[in-house]
Coordinates of C-alpha atoms and ligand atoms in Angstrom, one line a residue:
M1 CA 163.7 -0.1 75.3
H2 CA 161.8 3.2 75.2
L3 CA 158.5 3.6 73.3
L4 CA 156.9 6.9 72.5
L5 CA 153.1 6.6 72.3
H6 CA 150.7 9.2 70.9
T7 CA 147.0 8.5 70.3
T8 CA 143.9 10.3 71.5
E9 CA 141.9 7.1 70.9
Q10 CA 141.9 4.7 73.9
P11 CA 145.4 5.7 75.2
E12 CA 145.0 3.9 78.5
Q13 CA 144.1 0.6 76.7
W14 CA 147.1 1.0 74.4
V15 CA 149.5 1.5 77.3
A16 CA 148.1 -1.6 79.1
A17 CA 148.1 -3.8 75.9
L18 CA 151.6 -2.7 74.9
Q19 CA 152.9 -3.2 78.4
K20 CA 151.5 -6.7 78.4
E21 CA 153.1 -7.6 75.1
L22 CA 156.4 -5.8 75.8
P23 CA 156.9 -6.0 79.6
Q24 CA 160.6 -4.9 79.2
A25 CA 159.6 -1.6 77.4
R26 CA 159.2 1.8 79.1
I27 CA 156.2 3.6 77.5
H28 CA 156.2 7.4 77.3
R29 CA 153.3 9.5 76.3
A30 CA 154.5 13.1 76.5
S31 CA 156.5 15.0 73.9
D32 CA 159.2 15.6 76.5
A33 CA 159.9 11.8 76.5
P34 CA 163.6 10.7 76.6
Q35 CA 165.2 9.5 73.4
C36 CA 163.0 6.6 72.2
D37 CA 163.6 3.5 70.1
Y38 CA 160.2 3.4 68.5
A39 CA 157.3 5.8 68.1
L40 CA 153.7 4.4 68.0
V41 CA 151.4 7.1 66.7
W42 CA 147.9 8.0 65.4
Q43 CA 147.6 11.6 64.0
P44 CA 150.7 12.9 65.6
P45 CA 150.7 16.5 66.7
A46 CA 153.3 19.0 65.4
G47 CA 156.5 18.7 67.3
L48 CA 156.2 15.1 68.3
F49 CA 159.2 13.8 66.4
G50 CA 161.3 17.0 66.8
G51 CA 163.4 15.7 69.7
Q52 CA 163.5 12.1 68.5
P53 CA 166.5 11.7 66.1
A54 CA 167.2 8.1 67.1
L55 CA 164.0 6.4 66.2
K56 CA 164.4 2.9 64.7
A57 CA 160.9 2.9 63.2
V58 CA 157.6 4.7 63.5
F59 CA 154.5 2.6 63.8
S60 CA 151.1 3.8 62.6
L61 CA 148.3 2.7 64.9
G62 CA 146.0 2.6 61.9
A63 CA 146.1 1.2 58.4
G64 CA 146.1 4.6 56.7
V65 CA 149.3 6.7 56.9
D66 CA 148.3 9.8 55.0
S67 CA 148.3 12.1 58.0
L68 CA 151.5 10.6 59.3
L69 CA 153.4 11.0 56.1
T70 CA 152.5 14.7 55.9
S71 CA 154.1 15.3 59.3
D72 CA 157.0 17.7 58.5
E73 CA 159.3 16.4 61.2
L74 CA 159.0 12.7 60.4
P75 CA 162.7 11.7 60.1
E76 CA 163.4 11.0 56.5
A77 CA 165.2 7.7 56.7
V78 CA 163.1 6.1 59.4
P79 CA 160.9 3.2 58.3
V80 CA 157.2 3.7 58.8
V81 CA 155.2 0.5 59.6
R82 CA 151.4 0.3 59.6
V83 CA 148.9 -1.9 61.2
E84 CA 147.7 -4.6 58.8
D85 CA 144.2 -5.9 59.2
S86 CA 144.2 -6.8 62.9
G87 CA 140.5 -7.2 62.9
M88 CA 139.8 -4.3 60.5
A89 CA 139.2 -6.4 57.3
S90 CA 136.1 -8.2 58.7
Q91 CA 134.7 -4.9 60.0
M92 CA 135.2 -3.3 56.5
A93 CA 133.5 -6.3 54.9
E94 CA 130.5 -6.0 57.3
Y95 CA 130.0 -2.3 56.4
A96 CA 130.3 -2.9 52.7
L97 CA 128.0 -6.0 52.8
Y98 CA 125.4 -3.9 54.6
A99 CA 125.5 -1.2 51.9
V100 CA 125.5 -3.8 49.0
L101 CA 122.5 -5.7 50.5
D102 CA 120.7 -2.5 51.3
A103 CA 121.1 -1.3 47.6
F104 CA 120.3 -4.7 46.1
R105 CA 117.2 -5.4 48.2
E106 CA 116.0 -1.8 47.9
F107 CA 115.4 -1.4 51.7
R108 CA 115.6 2.4 51.6
C109 CA 112.8 2.3 49.0
Y110 CA 110.7 0.2 51.4
A111 CA 111.5 2.6 54.2
R112 CA 110.2 5.5 52.1
Q113 CA 107.1 3.5 51.2
Q114 CA 106.4 2.7 54.9
R115 CA 106.4 6.4 55.7
S116 CA 103.5 6.9 53.3
H117 CA 101.8 3.6 54.3
Q118 CA 102.4 2.2 50.9
W119 CA 102.2 -1.6 50.3
S120 CA 104.0 -2.2 47.0
A121 CA 106.5 -5.0 46.0
R122 CA 109.5 -4.2 43.9
P123 CA 110.4 -6.9 41.3
P124 CA 113.1 -9.4 42.4
R125 CA 116.5 -9.0 40.9
E126 CA 119.4 -11.4 40.1
R127 CA 122.6 -11.1 42.0
A128 CA 124.4 -12.0 38.7
D129 CA 123.1 -8.7 37.2
F130 CA 124.2 -6.6 40.1
A131 CA 127.9 -5.9 39.8
V132 CA 129.9 -4.3 42.6
G133 CA 133.2 -2.4 42.2
V134 CA 135.9 -2.2 44.8
L135 CA 138.6 0.4 44.4
G136 CA 141.7 -0.8 46.2
L137 CA 142.7 -4.4 46.5
G138 CA 145.0 -4.3 49.4
V139 CA 144.6 -5.9 52.8
L140 CA 141.1 -4.5 53.4
G141 CA 139.9 -4.2 49.8
S142 CA 140.8 -7.7 48.7
Y143 CA 139.1 -9.2 51.8
T144 CA 136.0 -7.1 51.3
A145 CA 135.8 -7.9 47.6
Q146 CA 136.0 -11.6 48.3
A147 CA 133.3 -11.3 51.0
I148 CA 131.0 -9.6 48.5
G149 CA 131.8 -12.1 45.8
A150 CA 131.1 -15.0 48.2
L151 CA 127.4 -13.9 48.2
G152 CA 127.2 -14.3 44.4
F153 CA 127.6 -10.7 43.2
P154 CA 130.0 -10.2 40.3
V155 CA 132.9 -8.1 41.8
Y156 CA 135.3 -5.9 39.8
G157 CA 138.4 -4.8 41.8
W158 CA 140.9 -2.1 40.9
S159 CA 144.5 -1.6 42.0
R160 CA 147.6 0.3 41.0
T161 CA 149.5 -2.8 39.9
P162 CA 148.0 -6.1 38.5
R163 CA 146.6 -8.3 41.3
R164 CA 145.0 -11.7 41.5
V165 CA 142.1 -12.2 44.0
T166 CA 140.1 -15.3 43.8
G167 CA 136.5 -14.7 42.7
V168 CA 137.2 -11.1 41.7
T169 CA 137.8 -9.6 38.2
C170 CA 140.9 -7.7 38.9
L171 CA 141.7 -4.6 36.8
H172 CA 144.3 -1.8 37.0
G173 CA 145.3 1.3 35.2
S174 CA 143.0 4.0 33.8
S175 CA 141.2 1.7 31.3
G176 CA 140.6 -0.7 34.2
L177 CA 139.1 2.1 36.3
A178 CA 136.8 3.0 33.4
E179 CA 135.6 -0.6 33.2
V180 CA 135.0 -0.9 37.0
L181 CA 133.1 2.4 37.0
A182 CA 130.9 1.5 34.0
S183 CA 129.8 -1.8 35.7
A184 CA 129.5 -0.9 39.4
R185 CA 125.9 -0.7 40.8
V186 CA 127.6 -0.2 44.1
L187 CA 131.2 1.3 44.3
V188 CA 133.1 0.6 47.5
V189 CA 136.2 2.8 48.0
L190 CA 139.1 1.3 49.9
L191 CA 142.1 3.2 48.4
P192 CA 144.8 5.0 50.4
L193 CA 144.8 8.8 50.2
T194 CA 147.9 9.7 48.1
V195 CA 148.9 12.4 45.6
Q196 CA 147.6 10.1 42.9
T197 CA 144.3 9.3 44.5
R198 CA 143.2 12.7 46.0
G199 CA 140.0 13.8 44.3
L200 CA 140.0 10.7 42.1
L201 CA 136.2 10.4 42.3
D202 CA 135.3 13.7 40.7
A203 CA 132.3 14.8 38.5
R204 CA 133.8 13.1 35.4
R205 CA 134.4 9.7 37.1
L206 CA 131.2 9.7 39.1
A207 CA 129.3 10.3 35.8
R208 CA 130.7 7.0 34.5
L209 CA 128.8 5.0 37.1
P210 CA 125.5 3.5 36.0
H211 CA 122.5 5.6 36.6
G212 CA 121.2 5.0 40.2
A213 CA 124.5 3.7 41.5
V214 CA 125.5 3.8 45.2
L215 CA 128.8 5.1 46.4
V216 CA 130.4 3.6 49.6
N217 CA 133.4 5.6 50.8
L218 CA 135.2 3.8 53.6
A219 CA 138.7 5.0 53.0
R220 CA 139.4 8.8 53.2
G221 CA 137.0 11.7 52.5
A222 CA 139.4 13.6 50.1
L223 CA 139.3 10.7 47.6
V224 CA 135.9 12.1 46.6
A225 CA 135.1 15.6 45.3
E226 CA 132.4 16.4 47.8
A227 CA 130.7 19.1 45.7
D228 CA 130.6 16.8 42.7
L229 CA 129.1 14.0 44.8
L230 CA 126.3 16.4 46.1
R231 CA 125.5 17.4 42.5
A232 CA 125.3 13.8 41.3
L233 CA 123.0 12.9 44.2
N234 CA 120.8 16.1 43.8
E235 CA 120.4 15.3 40.1
G236 CA 119.4 11.7 40.8
R237 CA 122.3 10.2 38.9
L238 CA 123.5 8.5 42.1
A239 CA 120.9 6.9 44.3
H240 CA 122.7 7.1 47.6
A241 CA 126.1 7.5 49.3
F242 CA 127.3 5.7 52.4
L243 CA 130.0 7.9 53.8
D244 CA 132.2 7.0 56.7
V245 CA 135.0 9.5 56.0
F246 CA 135.1 13.2 55.2
S247 CA 137.5 15.8 54.0
T248 CA 137.0 17.5 57.4
E249 CA 136.5 15.4 60.4
P250 CA 134.4 15.5 62.6
L251 CA 132.0 16.5 59.8
P252 CA 131.3 20.2 60.6
P253 CA 127.9 21.2 62.0
G254 CA 125.8 22.6 59.1
H255 CA 127.6 20.5 56.5
P256 CA 125.1 19.6 53.7
F257 CA 125.8 15.9 54.1
W258 CA 124.2 15.8 57.6
D259 CA 120.6 16.3 56.4
H260 CA 120.9 15.0 52.8
P261 CA 118.3 12.3 52.3
G262 CA 120.6 10.5 49.9
I263 CA 123.5 10.3 52.3
T264 CA 124.1 8.0 55.2
V265 CA 126.8 9.4 57.6
T266 CA 128.8 7.3 60.0
P267 CA 131.6 8.9 62.1
H268 CA 134.8 7.2 60.8
V269 CA 134.0 3.8 62.3
A270 CA 133.9 1.5 59.3
A271 CA 136.9 -0.4 60.8
Q272 CA 138.3 0.5 64.1
T273 CA 141.7 -0.7 65.3
T274 CA 141.2 -3.3 67.9
V275 CA 143.8 -2.5 70.5
A276 CA 144.9 -6.0 71.9
P277 CA 145.5 -7.7 68.5
A278 CA 147.1 -4.5 67.1
A279 CA 149.4 -4.2 70.1
R280 CA 150.4 -7.9 69.6
Q281 CA 151.1 -7.3 65.9
I282 CA 153.3 -4.3 66.7
A283 CA 155.1 -6.1 69.5
E284 CA 155.9 -9.0 67.1
K285 CA 157.2 -6.6 64.5
I286 CA 159.4 -4.8 67.1
A287 CA 160.8 -8.1 68.2
K288 CA 161.7 -8.9 64.5
L289 CA 163.3 -5.5 63.9
E290 CA 165.4 -6.0 67.1
R291 CA 166.6 -9.3 65.7
G292 CA 167.4 -7.6 62.3
E293 CA 164.6 -9.5 60.5
P294 CA 162.3 -7.9 57.9
V295 CA 158.7 -7.1 58.7
T296 CA 155.6 -6.6 56.6
G297 CA 153.5 -3.4 56.4
V298 CA 156.5 -1.1 55.7
V299 CA 155.2 1.9 53.9
D300 CA 156.7 3.0 50.7
R301 CA 157.0 6.7 51.6
R302 CA 157.5 7.9 48.0
R303 CA 154.4 6.0 46.8
G304 CA 152.4 7.3 49.8
Y305 CA 151.0 4.0 51.2
Ligands
LIG1 P1 146.7 -1.3 51.4 O1 147.9 -0.5 51.3 O2 146.8 -2.7 51.8 O3 145.9 -1.3 49.9 C1 145.9 -0.2 49.1 C2 145.3 -0.7 47.8 O4 145.0 0.5 47.0 C3 146.2 -1.5 47.0 O5 145.5 -2.5 46.3 C4 146.9 -0.5 46.0 O6 147.3 -1.0 44.8 C5 145.7 0.4 45.7 N1 146.1 1.7 45.3 C6 146.9 2.6 45.8 N2 147.2 3.7 45.0 C7 146.5 3.4 43.9 C8 146.3 4.1 42.7 N3 146.9 5.3 42.5 N4 145.5 3.6 41.7 C9 144.9 2.4 41.9 N5 145.0 1.6 43.1 C10 145.8 2.2 44.0 O7 145.6 -0.5 52.3 P2 144.5 -1.1 53.3 O8 143.7 -2.1 52.4 O9 145.1 -1.7 54.5 O10 143.7 0.2 53.6 C11 143.1 1.0 52.6 C12 142.7 2.3 53.2 O11 141.5 2.2 54.1 C13 143.7 3.0 54.2 O12 144.7 3.6 53.5 C14 142.8 3.9 55.0 O13 142.8 5.2 54.3 C15 141.4 3.3 54.9 N6 140.9 2.9 56.2 C16 139.8 3.4 56.7 C17 139.2 3.0 57.9 C18 137.9 3.5 58.4 O14 137.5 3.2 59.5 N7 137.2 4.2 57.6 C19 140.0 2.0 58.7 C20 141.2 1.5 58.1 C21 141.6 1.9 56.9 P3 148.4 -2.1 44.7 O15 147.8 -3.4 45.2 O16 148.8 -2.2 43.3 O17 149.6 -1.7 45.6
LIG2 C1 142.8 3.7 59.7 C2 141.6 4.4 60.1 O1 143.5 4.2 58.7 O2 141.0 4.1 61.1 O3 143.2 2.8 60.4 O4 141.1 5.3 59.3

């Protein structure tokens, strides 16, 4: 079996982990590889799929497939399979919990006070009065929503189709989105980037959040209209934004987000694919496909996720 691997992130570790899981496979890294059975890719460069008409499936080495699906040469009929969780859900939950607790306990306010040597207590608040919204109730969103709910915060989740997640008030559709936005003191974004979700959080929708709300975008930068977000922060309607993802990555030097006091920037690290378990998951799926069995994580290419 021949595998075509393309990733700029930890390529040597991927080769080693895949070779361990699939000792019979020959792994090729160049675009002049022979005809391969499966491609395993993250952000494939132009031309990668050109000479590969016989692929049985393309595996995304990450959870999001937006950049893979926009690759012109991706063969139309070939199934696209993505990594599901594989250690990412707990990382997402950690990041979101950090932001929720920071907002709830007003730690950034105390940091400001410390800079001016000010000793002043803020009144305590009730978790029950501090609702959190989670947009996207898939593999990562539902885990994150439940982790936040387990701490006693009311959680409102939003998905495209109706969902049931224990401990989470699940909503869908445009009226559901309006309800989530109206309640969320902290809004965590865990949606895929698709034609439907691009620019979803624009001036109109950001304005529906309660005054002083906090935005936490852990999914894709282009889900949020960046200029509208800056305006909402500058006008004090939003208190803060934790941003892990950006329309252009790496975030360009001189971008206003870098120095904005209302923005925390992290370099797309909210949930990193952990190579060994992801390689194991992919190897198990390849074994199933070889036996003609169905696998989970197959992307609906028309839907875009
Ligand atoms: P899933 O495909 O499992 O879940 C997607 C969720 O979004 C589903 O609940 C889906 O609804 C919902 N959704 C999709 N389209 C819409 C829409 N138009 N309106 C409302 N809801 C919608 O994805 P994952 O949870 O695995 O990952 C989510 C995203 O996180 C990835 O696409 C990726 O962009 C990002 N990510 C970011 C990382 C980082 O480090 N920053 C790391 C990993 C992922 P339904 O349930 O009805 O299908
Ligand atoms: C992913 C990511 O989609 O790391 O897996 O962004």
